Amino acid sequence: MKQDKAISSAVIRRLPKYYRYLGMIQDRGIVRISSQNLSEITGFTASQIRQDLNHFGGFGQQGYGYNVTKLREQLGKIIGLDQEHTMVIVGTGHMGQAICKYRGFRDSGFRITALFDRDPSKIGTRIDDIEVLDVEGLGEYIERNHTDIVAITTPKAAAQSIADVAAEHGIKGIWNFAPVDLRLPEGVVLENVHLDESLHALIYYIRNIKDYVGV
Amino acid sequence: MKQDKAISSAVIRRLPKYYRYLGMIQDRGIVRISSQNLSEITGFTASQIRQDLNHFGGFGQQGYGYNVTKLREQLGKIIGLDQEHTMVIVGTGHMGQAICKYRGFRDSGFRITALFDRDPSKIGTRIDDIEVLDVEGLGEYIERNHTDIVAITTPKAAAQSIADVAAEHGIKGIWNFAPVDLRLPEGVVLENVHLDESLHALIYYIRNIKDYVGV
């Protein structure tokens, strides 16, 4: 299943969608599914689905289709959901708390190990039984405790310096919610959730429905 | 500046990025900028930038470059930020509150007019001086009060029925945070913020850095 050619981000962005849809299909008690039916449910074409899955080795059986549970498991493995991942959240405002308390993440193997803030009134408190630590100690924490991801939910002015500290101390992934474009050294993966951009796109499409092609 | 051909979603998704970058450039006191310099700052190629802007008429002047303030203003108009937009939020958990309290939205002309929840202990309270109403009244509210967008920040089980009610009562845009794929009638714009998918992509890239091409 290993391959050397880089896989396009369009394909990779569809994997979590397939994964979610398969969970939904599984919940309905469906055991196997053809790429045709999967196409009807997901809205992607059957040939698109087959092509996407072929990047990872292909999982269907001619004339049988896909085993729903097995395919979902394999997609989970490809994404990396079969392993636990640790995350710390910097910034304990509403967005930080929303992420901290969101059950969905835990169910898919994410563990939030610490929260960080710079507000003295928050440091030392607990949110969902996770301690809020002083952001000054972020670098040391990352070095001493295995941490896969730093989620940044601070105001934008603080985001770059937090990303710098995290990168210097060997973090591999930054999940950024601050409305700013971070600069990171090579080898550090940046994933942005830019709510402004999302809302702006929505506004544009409302006013220019002709350009809207669905999601 | 009007055009009839549909503009690809890739172009539209870049507009808010240009808009944000131009704000940053403006904050630095820069008055005009060449597409070459804009390219260095944004990471998009100069020809890409010129092509993108040409969809909307092009704004540069040969040998002069772009007037930063004017270009930003024009992009804001294209997106629709020169007009006020009204939004209601359904679901007053942390995500709903994070959106409600996020200043950035207000600064760009969004006005949150009401919050909705089904929890009797929340109905009638106020968050940031905005009243929490009973979700049962959502449809009537939309009909009586001009509402551009319904943001859905409820658990996933409730999301589709809320979207249905909103669509039936004439809403134009749904901003969905629930980890579920909503079905909507034609003419209603759906914009998803799927945090699960974002996190899954991050995990994938951390483990398969060869596929990572940056953001």
Short mmCIF file of C-alpha atoms in Angstrom, two decimals:
data_model
loop_
_atom_site.label_atom_id
_atom_site.label_comp_id
_atom_site.label_asym_id
_atom_site.label_seq_id
_atom_site.Cartn_x
_atom_site.Cartn_y
_atom_site.Cartn_z
CA MET A 1 0.00 0.00 0.00
CA LYS A 2 2.98 2.31 0.26
CA GLN A 3 3.65 4.51 -2.69
CA ASP A 4 6.23 7.13 -3.43
CA LYS A 5 4.44 9.57 -5.69
CA ALA A 6 2.97 12.54 -3.88
CA ILE A 7 -0.81 12.42 -3.65
CA SER A 8 -2.68 15.59 -4.50
CA SER A 9 -4.28 17.54 -1.73
CA ALA A 10 -7.68 17.22 -3.44
CA VAL A 11 -7.49 13.44 -2.96
CA ILE A 12 -6.31 13.76 0.63
CA ARG A 13 -9.10 16.21 1.47
CA ARG A 14 -11.63 13.67 0.24
CA LEU A 15 -10.37 10.89 2.53
CA PRO A 16 -11.96 12.30 5.70
CA LYS A 17 -15.19 12.77 3.75
CA TYR A 18 -15.23 9.13 2.65
CA TYR A 19 -14.39 8.17 6.20
CA ARG A 20 -17.32 10.16 7.58
CA TYR A 21 -19.76 8.88 4.96
CA LEU A 22 -18.71 5.30 5.58
CA GLY A 23 -19.37 5.79 9.28
CA MET A 24 -22.85 7.00 8.41
CA ILE A 25 -23.39 4.02 6.08
CA GLN A 26 -22.10 1.65 8.76
CA ASP A 27 -24.53 3.17 11.28
CA ARG A 28 -27.35 2.26 8.92
CA GLY A 29 -26.28 -1.38 9.08
CA ILE A 30 -25.09 -1.59 5.48
CA VAL A 31 -22.39 -4.25 5.10
CA ARG A 32 -21.19 -3.76 1.57
CA ILE A 33 -21.57 -1.04 -1.00
CA SER A 34 -20.80 -0.59 -4.68
CA SER A 35 -18.82 2.43 -5.83
CA GLN A 36 -22.02 3.37 -7.67
CA ASN A 37 -24.03 3.51 -4.45
CA LEU A 38 -21.17 5.20 -2.65
CA SER A 39 -21.26 7.76 -5.43
CA GLU A 40 -24.98 8.41 -4.91
CA ILE A 41 -24.45 8.95 -1.21
CA THR A 42 -21.30 11.05 -1.37
CA GLY A 43 -21.97 12.98 -4.53
CA PHE A 44 -18.55 12.07 -5.94
CA THR A 45 -18.56 10.10 -9.20
CA ALA A 46 -17.94 6.35 -8.99
CA SER A 47 -14.85 6.70 -11.15
CA GLN A 48 -13.55 9.47 -8.88
CA ILE A 49 -14.01 7.24 -5.85
CA ARG A 50 -12.27 4.30 -7.52
CA GLN A 51 -9.41 6.52 -8.64
CA ASP A 52 -9.03 8.05 -5.19
CA LEU A 53 -8.93 4.68 -3.46
CA ASN A 54 -6.54 3.29 -6.06
CA HIS A 55 -3.93 5.77 -4.83
CA PHE A 56 -3.77 3.70 -1.69
CA GLY A 57 -4.00 0.30 -3.30
CA GLY A 58 -7.71 -0.01 -4.07
CA PHE A 59 -9.99 -1.96 -1.82
CA GLY A 60 -12.94 -3.02 -3.91
CA GLN A 61 -13.60 -6.43 -5.36
CA GLN A 62 -14.94 -6.66 -8.90
CA GLY A 63 -18.66 -7.41 -8.73
CA TYR A 64 -18.75 -7.25 -4.94
CA GLY A 65 -18.08 -3.64 -4.14
CA TYR A 66 -16.61 -2.50 -0.88
CA ASN A 67 -16.91 -4.03 2.55
CA VAL A 68 -18.07 -0.95 4.48
CA THR A 69 -16.44 -1.71 7.84
CA LYS A 70 -13.19 -2.84 6.32
CA LEU A 71 -12.94 0.09 3.94
CA ARG A 72 -13.62 2.53 6.74
CA GLU A 73 -10.99 0.87 8.89
CA GLN A 74 -8.45 1.01 6.09
CA LEU A 75 -9.20 4.66 5.39
CA GLY A 76 -8.83 5.35 9.10
CA LYS A 77 -5.41 3.72 8.99
CA ILE A 78 -4.39 5.73 5.94
CA ILE A 79 -5.42 8.97 7.65
CA GLY A 80 -3.69 7.81 10.83
CA LEU A 81 -6.71 7.41 13.08
CA ASP A 82 -5.64 3.99 14.25
CA GLN A 83 -3.05 5.67 16.46
CA GLU A 84 -3.43 8.07 19.33
CA HIS A 85 -2.40 11.64 18.71
CA THR A 86 -1.67 14.20 21.35
CA MET A 87 -2.58 17.83 21.10
CA VAL A 88 -2.16 20.92 23.23
CA ILE A 89 -4.31 24.00 22.78
CA VAL A 90 -2.87 27.48 23.16
CA GLY A 91 -5.56 30.03 23.95
CA THR A 92 -8.46 29.12 26.22
CA GLY A 93 -11.08 31.48 24.87
CA HIS A 94 -14.31 30.14 23.42
CA MET A 95 -12.68 28.61 20.38
CA GLY A 96 -10.05 26.84 22.51
CA GLN A 97 -12.75 25.54 24.81
CA ALA A 98 -14.94 24.47 21.91
CA ILE A 99 -12.09 22.35 20.60
CA CYS A 100 -11.18 21.07 24.05
CA LYS A 101 -14.71 19.92 24.77
CA TYR A 102 -15.56 18.54 21.38
CA ARG A 103 -16.21 14.82 21.88
CA GLY A 104 -15.74 13.90 18.24
CA PHE A 105 -11.99 14.41 18.49
CA ARG A 106 -11.58 12.09 21.43
CA ASP A 107 -13.61 9.41 19.76
CA SER A 108 -11.15 9.40 16.90
CA GLY A 109 -8.04 8.97 19.00
CA PHE A 110 -7.06 12.51 19.87
CA ARG A 111 -5.99 13.30 23.36
CA ILE A 112 -5.65 16.85 24.59
CA THR A 113 -2.86 16.79 27.13
CA ALA A 114 -2.59 20.44 28.15
CA LEU A 115 -4.00 23.90 27.63
CA PHE A 116 -1.96 27.08 27.61
CA ASP A 117 -2.81 30.69 28.21
CA ARG A 118 -0.97 33.83 29.19
CA ASP A 119 -3.74 35.19 31.39
CA PRO A 120 -2.65 34.73 35.05
CA SER A 121 -6.29 34.35 36.10
CA LYS A 122 -6.62 31.31 33.86
CA ILE A 123 -3.28 29.65 34.54
CA GLY A 124 -3.69 26.88 37.09
CA THR A 125 -7.41 26.44 36.48
CA ARG A 126 -8.83 23.35 34.80
CA ILE A 127 -11.08 23.03 31.79
CA ASP A 128 -12.65 19.61 31.39
CA ASP A 129 -10.09 18.39 33.90
CA ILE A 130 -7.17 19.53 31.76
CA GLU A 131 -4.83 21.99 33.43
CA VAL A 132 -4.23 25.43 31.98
CA LEU A 133 -0.48 26.09 31.94
CA ASP A 134 1.51 29.27 31.43
CA VAL A 135 2.25 29.75 27.73
CA GLU A 136 5.81 30.67 28.71
CA GLY A 137 6.35 26.99 29.39
CA LEU A 138 5.08 25.78 26.00
CA GLY A 139 8.48 24.94 24.49
CA GLU A 140 9.65 23.04 27.53
CA TYR A 141 6.35 21.17 27.71
CA ILE A 142 6.62 20.03 24.10
CA GLU A 143 10.16 18.81 24.66
CA ARG A 144 9.24 16.83 27.76
CA ASN A 145 5.87 15.50 26.67
CA HIS A 146 5.19 13.83 23.36
CA THR A 147 3.00 16.30 21.49
CA ASP A 148 1.88 15.85 17.90
CA ILE A 149 -0.16 18.99 17.38
CA VAL A 150 -0.33 22.51 18.74
CA ALA A 151 -3.73 24.10 18.17
CA ILE A 152 -3.52 27.90 18.17
CA THR A 153 -6.73 29.65 19.21
CA THR A 154 -5.20 32.92 20.39
CA PRO A 155 -5.76 36.40 18.96
CA LYS A 156 -3.85 36.88 15.76
CA ALA A 157 -1.09 39.05 17.24
CA ALA A 158 0.17 36.13 19.36
CA ALA A 159 -0.10 33.35 16.81
CA GLN A 160 3.21 33.62 14.94
CA SER A 161 5.37 33.69 18.06
CA ILE A 162 3.56 30.64 19.44
CA ALA A 163 4.07 28.83 16.16
CA ASP A 164 7.77 29.78 16.25
CA VAL A 165 8.24 28.38 19.74
CA ALA A 166 6.38 25.19 18.87
CA ALA A 167 8.43 24.69 15.70
CA GLU A 168 11.72 25.36 17.50
CA HIS A 169 10.84 22.67 19.99
CA GLY A 170 10.11 20.07 17.38
CA ILE A 171 6.36 20.14 16.85
CA LYS A 172 5.23 18.43 13.66
CA GLY A 173 1.79 19.93 13.18
CA ILE A 174 0.13 23.28 13.81
CA TRP A 175 -3.63 23.64 13.71
CA ASN A 176 -4.18 27.36 13.37
CA PHE A 177 -7.44 29.15 14.07
CA ALA A 178 -6.00 32.67 14.23
CA PRO A 179 -6.87 34.76 11.15
CA VAL A 180 -3.25 35.14 10.08
CA ASP A 181 -0.92 33.35 7.70
CA LEU A 182 1.84 31.73 9.68
CA ARG A 183 5.35 31.17 8.39
CA LEU A 184 6.80 27.84 9.43
CA PRO A 185 10.03 26.00 8.74
CA GLU A 186 10.00 23.11 6.31
CA GLY A 187 8.86 19.85 7.83
CA VAL A 188 6.18 21.44 9.99
CA VAL A 189 2.67 20.89 8.70
CA LEU A 190 0.28 23.83 8.95
CA GLU A 191 -3.46 23.38 8.76
CA ASN A 192 -5.58 26.51 8.93
CA VAL A 193 -9.18 26.96 9.94
CA HIS A 194 -9.78 30.45 8.64
CA LEU A 195 -13.33 31.29 9.66
CA ASP A 196 -13.15 34.71 8.01
CA GLU A 197 -12.36 33.14 4.67
CA SER A 198 -15.13 30.63 5.05
CA LEU A 199 -17.66 33.33 5.87
CA HIS A 200 -16.43 35.56 3.05
CA ALA A 201 -16.83 32.72 0.55
CA LEU A 202 -20.35 32.15 1.84
CA ILE A 203 -21.22 35.81 1.38
CA TYR A 204 -19.75 35.84 -2.11
CA TYR A 205 -21.79 32.81 -3.13
CA ILE A 206 -25.01 34.16 -1.67
CA ARG A 207 -24.58 37.21 -3.86
CA ASN A 208 -23.29 35.29 -6.88
CA ILE A 209 -25.27 32.08 -6.87
CA LYS A 210 -24.29 31.43 -10.50
CA ASP A 211 -20.74 30.61 -9.33
CA TYR A 212 -21.90 28.21 -6.64
CA VAL A 213 -21.30 24.59 -7.48
CA GLY A 214 -22.14 23.03 -4.13
CA VAL A 215 -19.82 21.47 -1.60
CA MET B 1 -16.94 44.43 -13.84
CA LYS B 2 -19.92 42.13 -14.22
CA GLN B 3 -19.33 38.88 -16.02
CA ASP B 4 -21.51 35.93 -16.86
CA LYS B 5 -19.11 33.01 -16.88
CA ALA B 6 -18.98 31.07 -13.63
CA ILE B 7 -15.80 31.67 -11.67
CA SER B 8 -14.09 28.62 -10.27
CA SER B 9 -14.22 28.02 -6.56
CA ALA B 10 -10.40 28.03 -6.41
CA VAL B 11 -10.42 31.67 -7.54
CA ILE B 12 -13.21 32.60 -5.15
CA ARG B 13 -11.42 30.94 -2.22
CA ARG B 14 -8.37 33.07 -2.93
CA LEU B 15 -10.30 36.36 -2.78
CA PRO B 16 -10.57 36.43 1.04
CA LYS B 17 -6.86 35.58 1.19
CA TYR B 18 -5.94 38.53 -1.02
CA TYR B 19 -8.26 40.65 1.03
CA ARG B 20 -6.58 39.62 4.28
CA TYR B 21 -3.08 40.05 2.89
CA LEU B 22 -3.93 43.48 1.53
CA GLY B 23 -5.17 44.47 4.98
CA MET B 24 -1.82 43.40 6.40
CA ILE B 25 0.05 45.32 3.69
CA GLN B 26 -2.12 48.37 4.32
CA ASP B 27 -1.38 48.15 8.05
CA ARG B 28 2.31 48.40 7.20
CA GLY B 29 1.66 51.70 5.46
CA ILE B 30 2.36 50.43 1.95
CA VAL B 31 0.47 52.49 -0.63
CA ARG B 32 1.08 50.58 -3.83
CA ILE B 33 2.37 47.16 -4.68
CA SER B 34 3.42 45.29 -7.81
CA SER B 35 1.94 41.87 -8.53
CA GLN B 36 5.52 40.63 -8.11
CA ASN B 37 5.70 41.91 -4.53
CA LEU B 38 2.17 40.74 -3.83
CA SER B 39 3.34 37.36 -5.04
CA GLU B 40 6.26 37.31 -2.61
CA ILE B 41 3.97 38.17 0.28
CA THR B 42 1.09 35.85 -0.56
CA GLY B 43 3.00 32.92 -2.03
CA PHE B 44 0.78 32.92 -5.13
CA THR B 45 2.55 33.52 -8.44
CA ALA B 46 2.31 36.98 -9.99
CA SER B 47 0.60 35.54 -13.06
CA GLN B 48 -1.90 33.71 -10.85
CA ILE B 49 -2.73 36.94 -9.05
CA ARG B 50 -3.15 38.85 -12.32
CA GLN B 51 -5.34 36.10 -13.73
CA ASP B 52 -7.47 35.96 -10.60
CA LEU B 53 -8.04 39.69 -10.54
CA ASN B 54 -8.75 39.76 -14.25
CA HIS B 55 -11.86 37.67 -13.61
CA PHE B 56 -13.30 40.75 -12.00
CA GLY B 57 -11.97 43.29 -14.42
CA GLY B 58 -8.32 43.69 -13.37
CA PHE B 59 -7.24 46.56 -11.22
CA GLY B 60 -3.55 47.05 -11.86
CA GLN B 61 -1.96 49.71 -13.96
CA GLN B 62 0.94 48.74 -16.22
CA GLY B 63 4.18 49.84 -14.58
CA TYR B 64 2.42 51.14 -11.48
CA GLY B 65 1.10 48.03 -9.82
CA TYR B 66 -1.88 48.07 -7.51
CA ASN B 67 -3.10 50.77 -5.21
CA VAL B 68 -3.32 48.78 -1.98
CA THR B 69 -6.27 50.56 -0.36
CA LYS B 70 -8.25 50.73 -3.56
CA LEU B 71 -7.62 47.10 -4.49
CA ARG B 72 -8.64 45.96 -1.01
CA GLU B 73 -11.78 48.04 -1.18
CA GLN B 74 -12.65 46.61 -4.57
CA LEU B 75 -12.06 43.05 -3.40
CA GLY B 76 -14.22 43.77 -0.37
CA LYS B 77 -16.99 44.90 -2.70
CA ILE B 78 -16.62 41.80 -4.87
CA ILE B 79 -16.89 39.57 -1.80
CA GLY B 80 -19.80 41.65 -0.52
CA LEU B 81 -18.18 43.16 2.55
CA ASP B 82 -19.34 46.65 1.68
CA GLN B 83 -22.82 45.66 2.81
CA GLU B 84 -24.12 44.56 6.17
CA HIS B 85 -25.08 40.93 6.52
CA THR B 86 -27.24 39.49 9.22
CA MET B 87 -26.68 36.12 10.83
CA VAL B 88 -28.39 34.05 13.47
CA ILE B 89 -26.61 31.27 15.31
CA VAL B 90 -28.39 28.05 16.22
CA GLY B 91 -26.66 26.26 19.09
CA THR B 92 -25.16 28.25 21.95
CA GLY B 93 -22.44 25.83 23.00
CA HIS B 94 -18.80 26.86 22.89
CA MET B 95 -18.62 26.96 19.12
CA GLY B 96 -21.74 29.10 18.90
CA GLN B 97 -20.37 31.44 21.54
CA ALA B 98 -16.96 31.57 19.89
CA ILE B 99 -18.60 32.75 16.69
CA CYS B 100 -20.92 35.12 18.51
CA LYS B 101 -18.06 36.82 20.34
CA TYR B 102 -15.57 36.91 17.53
CA ARG B 103 -14.88 40.58 16.86
CA GLY B 104 -13.43 40.00 13.39
CA PHE B 105 -16.87 39.23 11.97
CA ARG B 106 -18.40 42.42 13.26
CA ASP B 107 -15.57 44.48 11.90
CA SER B 108 -16.35 43.19 8.44
CA GLY B 109 -20.03 44.07 8.48
CA PHE B 110 -21.65 41.02 10.02
CA ARG B 111 -24.34 41.51 12.55
CA ILE B 112 -25.58 38.67 14.69
CA THR B 113 -29.23 39.39 15.36
CA ALA B 114 -30.31 36.39 17.42
CA LEU B 115 -29.17 33.13 18.97
CA PHE B 116 -31.28 30.00 19.15
CA ASP B 117 -31.17 26.97 21.39
CA ARG B 118 -33.57 24.27 22.47
CA ASP B 119 -32.35 24.10 26.07
CA PRO B 120 -35.00 25.82 28.26
CA SER B 121 -32.29 26.91 30.70
CA LYS B 122 -30.62 28.92 27.94
CA ILE B 123 -33.71 30.35 26.25
CA GLY B 124 -34.29 33.91 27.44
CA THR B 125 -30.70 34.46 28.57
CA ARG B 126 -28.35 36.83 26.75
CA ILE B 127 -24.91 36.21 25.32
CA ASP B 128 -23.01 39.38 24.49
CA ASP B 129 -26.33 41.17 24.79
CA ILE B 130 -27.95 39.02 22.12
CA GLU B 131 -31.05 37.15 23.25
CA VAL B 132 -31.22 33.38 23.11
CA LEU B 133 -34.54 32.38 21.53
CA ASP B 134 -36.35 29.05 21.35
CA VAL B 135 -35.26 27.16 18.24
CA GLU B 136 -38.93 26.31 17.66
CA GLY B 137 -39.34 29.91 16.55
CA LEU B 138 -36.50 29.88 14.01
CA GLY B 139 -38.65 29.73 10.88
CA GLU B 140 -40.94 32.51 12.02
CA TYR B 141 -37.97 34.64 13.04
CA ILE B 142 -36.39 34.30 9.61
CA GLU B 143 -39.61 35.29 7.92
CA ARG B 144 -40.10 38.35 10.09
CA ASN B 145 -36.49 39.54 10.33
CA HIS B 146 -34.16 39.90 7.40
CA THR B 147 -31.60 37.14 7.89
CA ASP B 148 -28.86 36.32 5.41
CA ILE B 149 -27.14 33.44 7.14
CA VAL B 150 -27.98 30.72 9.63
CA ALA B 151 -24.91 29.38 11.41
CA ILE B 152 -25.48 25.86 12.73
CA THR B 153 -23.37 24.95 15.74
CA THR B 154 -25.57 22.23 17.16
CA PRO B 155 -24.75 18.55 17.62
CA LYS B 156 -24.93 16.71 14.33
CA ALA B 157 -28.26 15.00 15.00
CA ALA B 158 -30.08 18.35 14.99
CA ALA B 159 -28.34 19.98 12.04
CA GLN B 160 -30.37 18.71 9.09
CA SER B 161 -33.75 19.59 10.55
CA ILE B 162 -32.54 23.10 11.37
CA ALA B 163 -31.22 23.49 7.85
CA ASP B 164 -34.58 22.27 6.50
CA VAL B 165 -36.52 24.82 8.52
CA ALA B 166 -34.15 27.61 7.52
CA ALA B 167 -34.38 26.69 3.84
CA GLU B 168 -38.18 26.41 3.94
CA HIS B 169 -38.35 29.92 5.32
CA GLY B 170 -36.20 31.41 2.63
CA ILE B 171 -32.68 31.53 4.04
CA LYS B 172 -29.97 32.03 1.41
CA GLY B 173 -26.91 30.79 3.22
CA ILE B 174 -26.10 28.11 5.79
CA TRP B 175 -22.81 28.13 7.65
CA ASN B 176 -22.55 24.63 9.03
CA PHE B 177 -20.21 23.57 11.83
CA ALA B 178 -21.89 20.23 12.58
CA PRO B 179 -19.88 17.24 11.32
CA VAL B 180 -22.55 16.13 8.91
CA ASP B 181 -23.27 16.64 5.23
CA LEU B 182 -26.44 18.61 4.85
CA ARG B 183 -28.83 18.29 1.94
CA LEU B 184 -30.27 21.58 0.82
CA PRO B 185 -32.56 22.70 -1.97
CA GLU B 186 -31.08 24.46 -4.96
CA GLY B 187 -30.49 28.14 -4.43
CA VAL B 188 -29.36 27.79 -0.83
CA VAL B 189 -25.61 28.15 -0.37
CA LEU B 190 -23.95 25.78 2.06
CA GLU B 191 -20.54 26.49 3.54
CA ASN B 192 -19.10 23.88 5.86
CA VAL B 193 -16.50 24.21 8.56
CA HIS B 194 -15.69 20.56 9.12
CA LEU B 195 -13.18 20.54 11.95
CA ASP B 196 -12.89 16.75 11.84
CA GLU B 197 -11.81 16.85 8.23
CA SER B 198 -9.31 19.59 8.90
CA LEU B 199 -7.78 17.64 11.78
CA HIS B 200 -7.73 14.43 9.78
CA ALA B 201 -5.90 16.14 6.93
CA LEU B 202 -3.38 17.50 9.43
CA ILE B 203 -2.78 14.03 10.86
CA TYR B 204 -2.39 12.56 7.40
CA TYR B 205 0.19 15.16 6.42
CA ILE B 206 2.16 14.80 9.63
CA ARG B 207 2.54 11.12 8.83
CA ASN B 208 3.04 11.62 5.08
CA ILE B 209 5.06 14.79 4.85
CA LYS B 210 6.03 13.93 1.25
CA ASP B 211 2.47 14.76 0.19
CA TYR B 212 2.46 18.10 1.98
CA VAL B 213 2.67 21.07 -0.33
CA GLY B 214 1.97 23.84 2.13
CA VAL B 215 -1.13 25.95 2.45
#
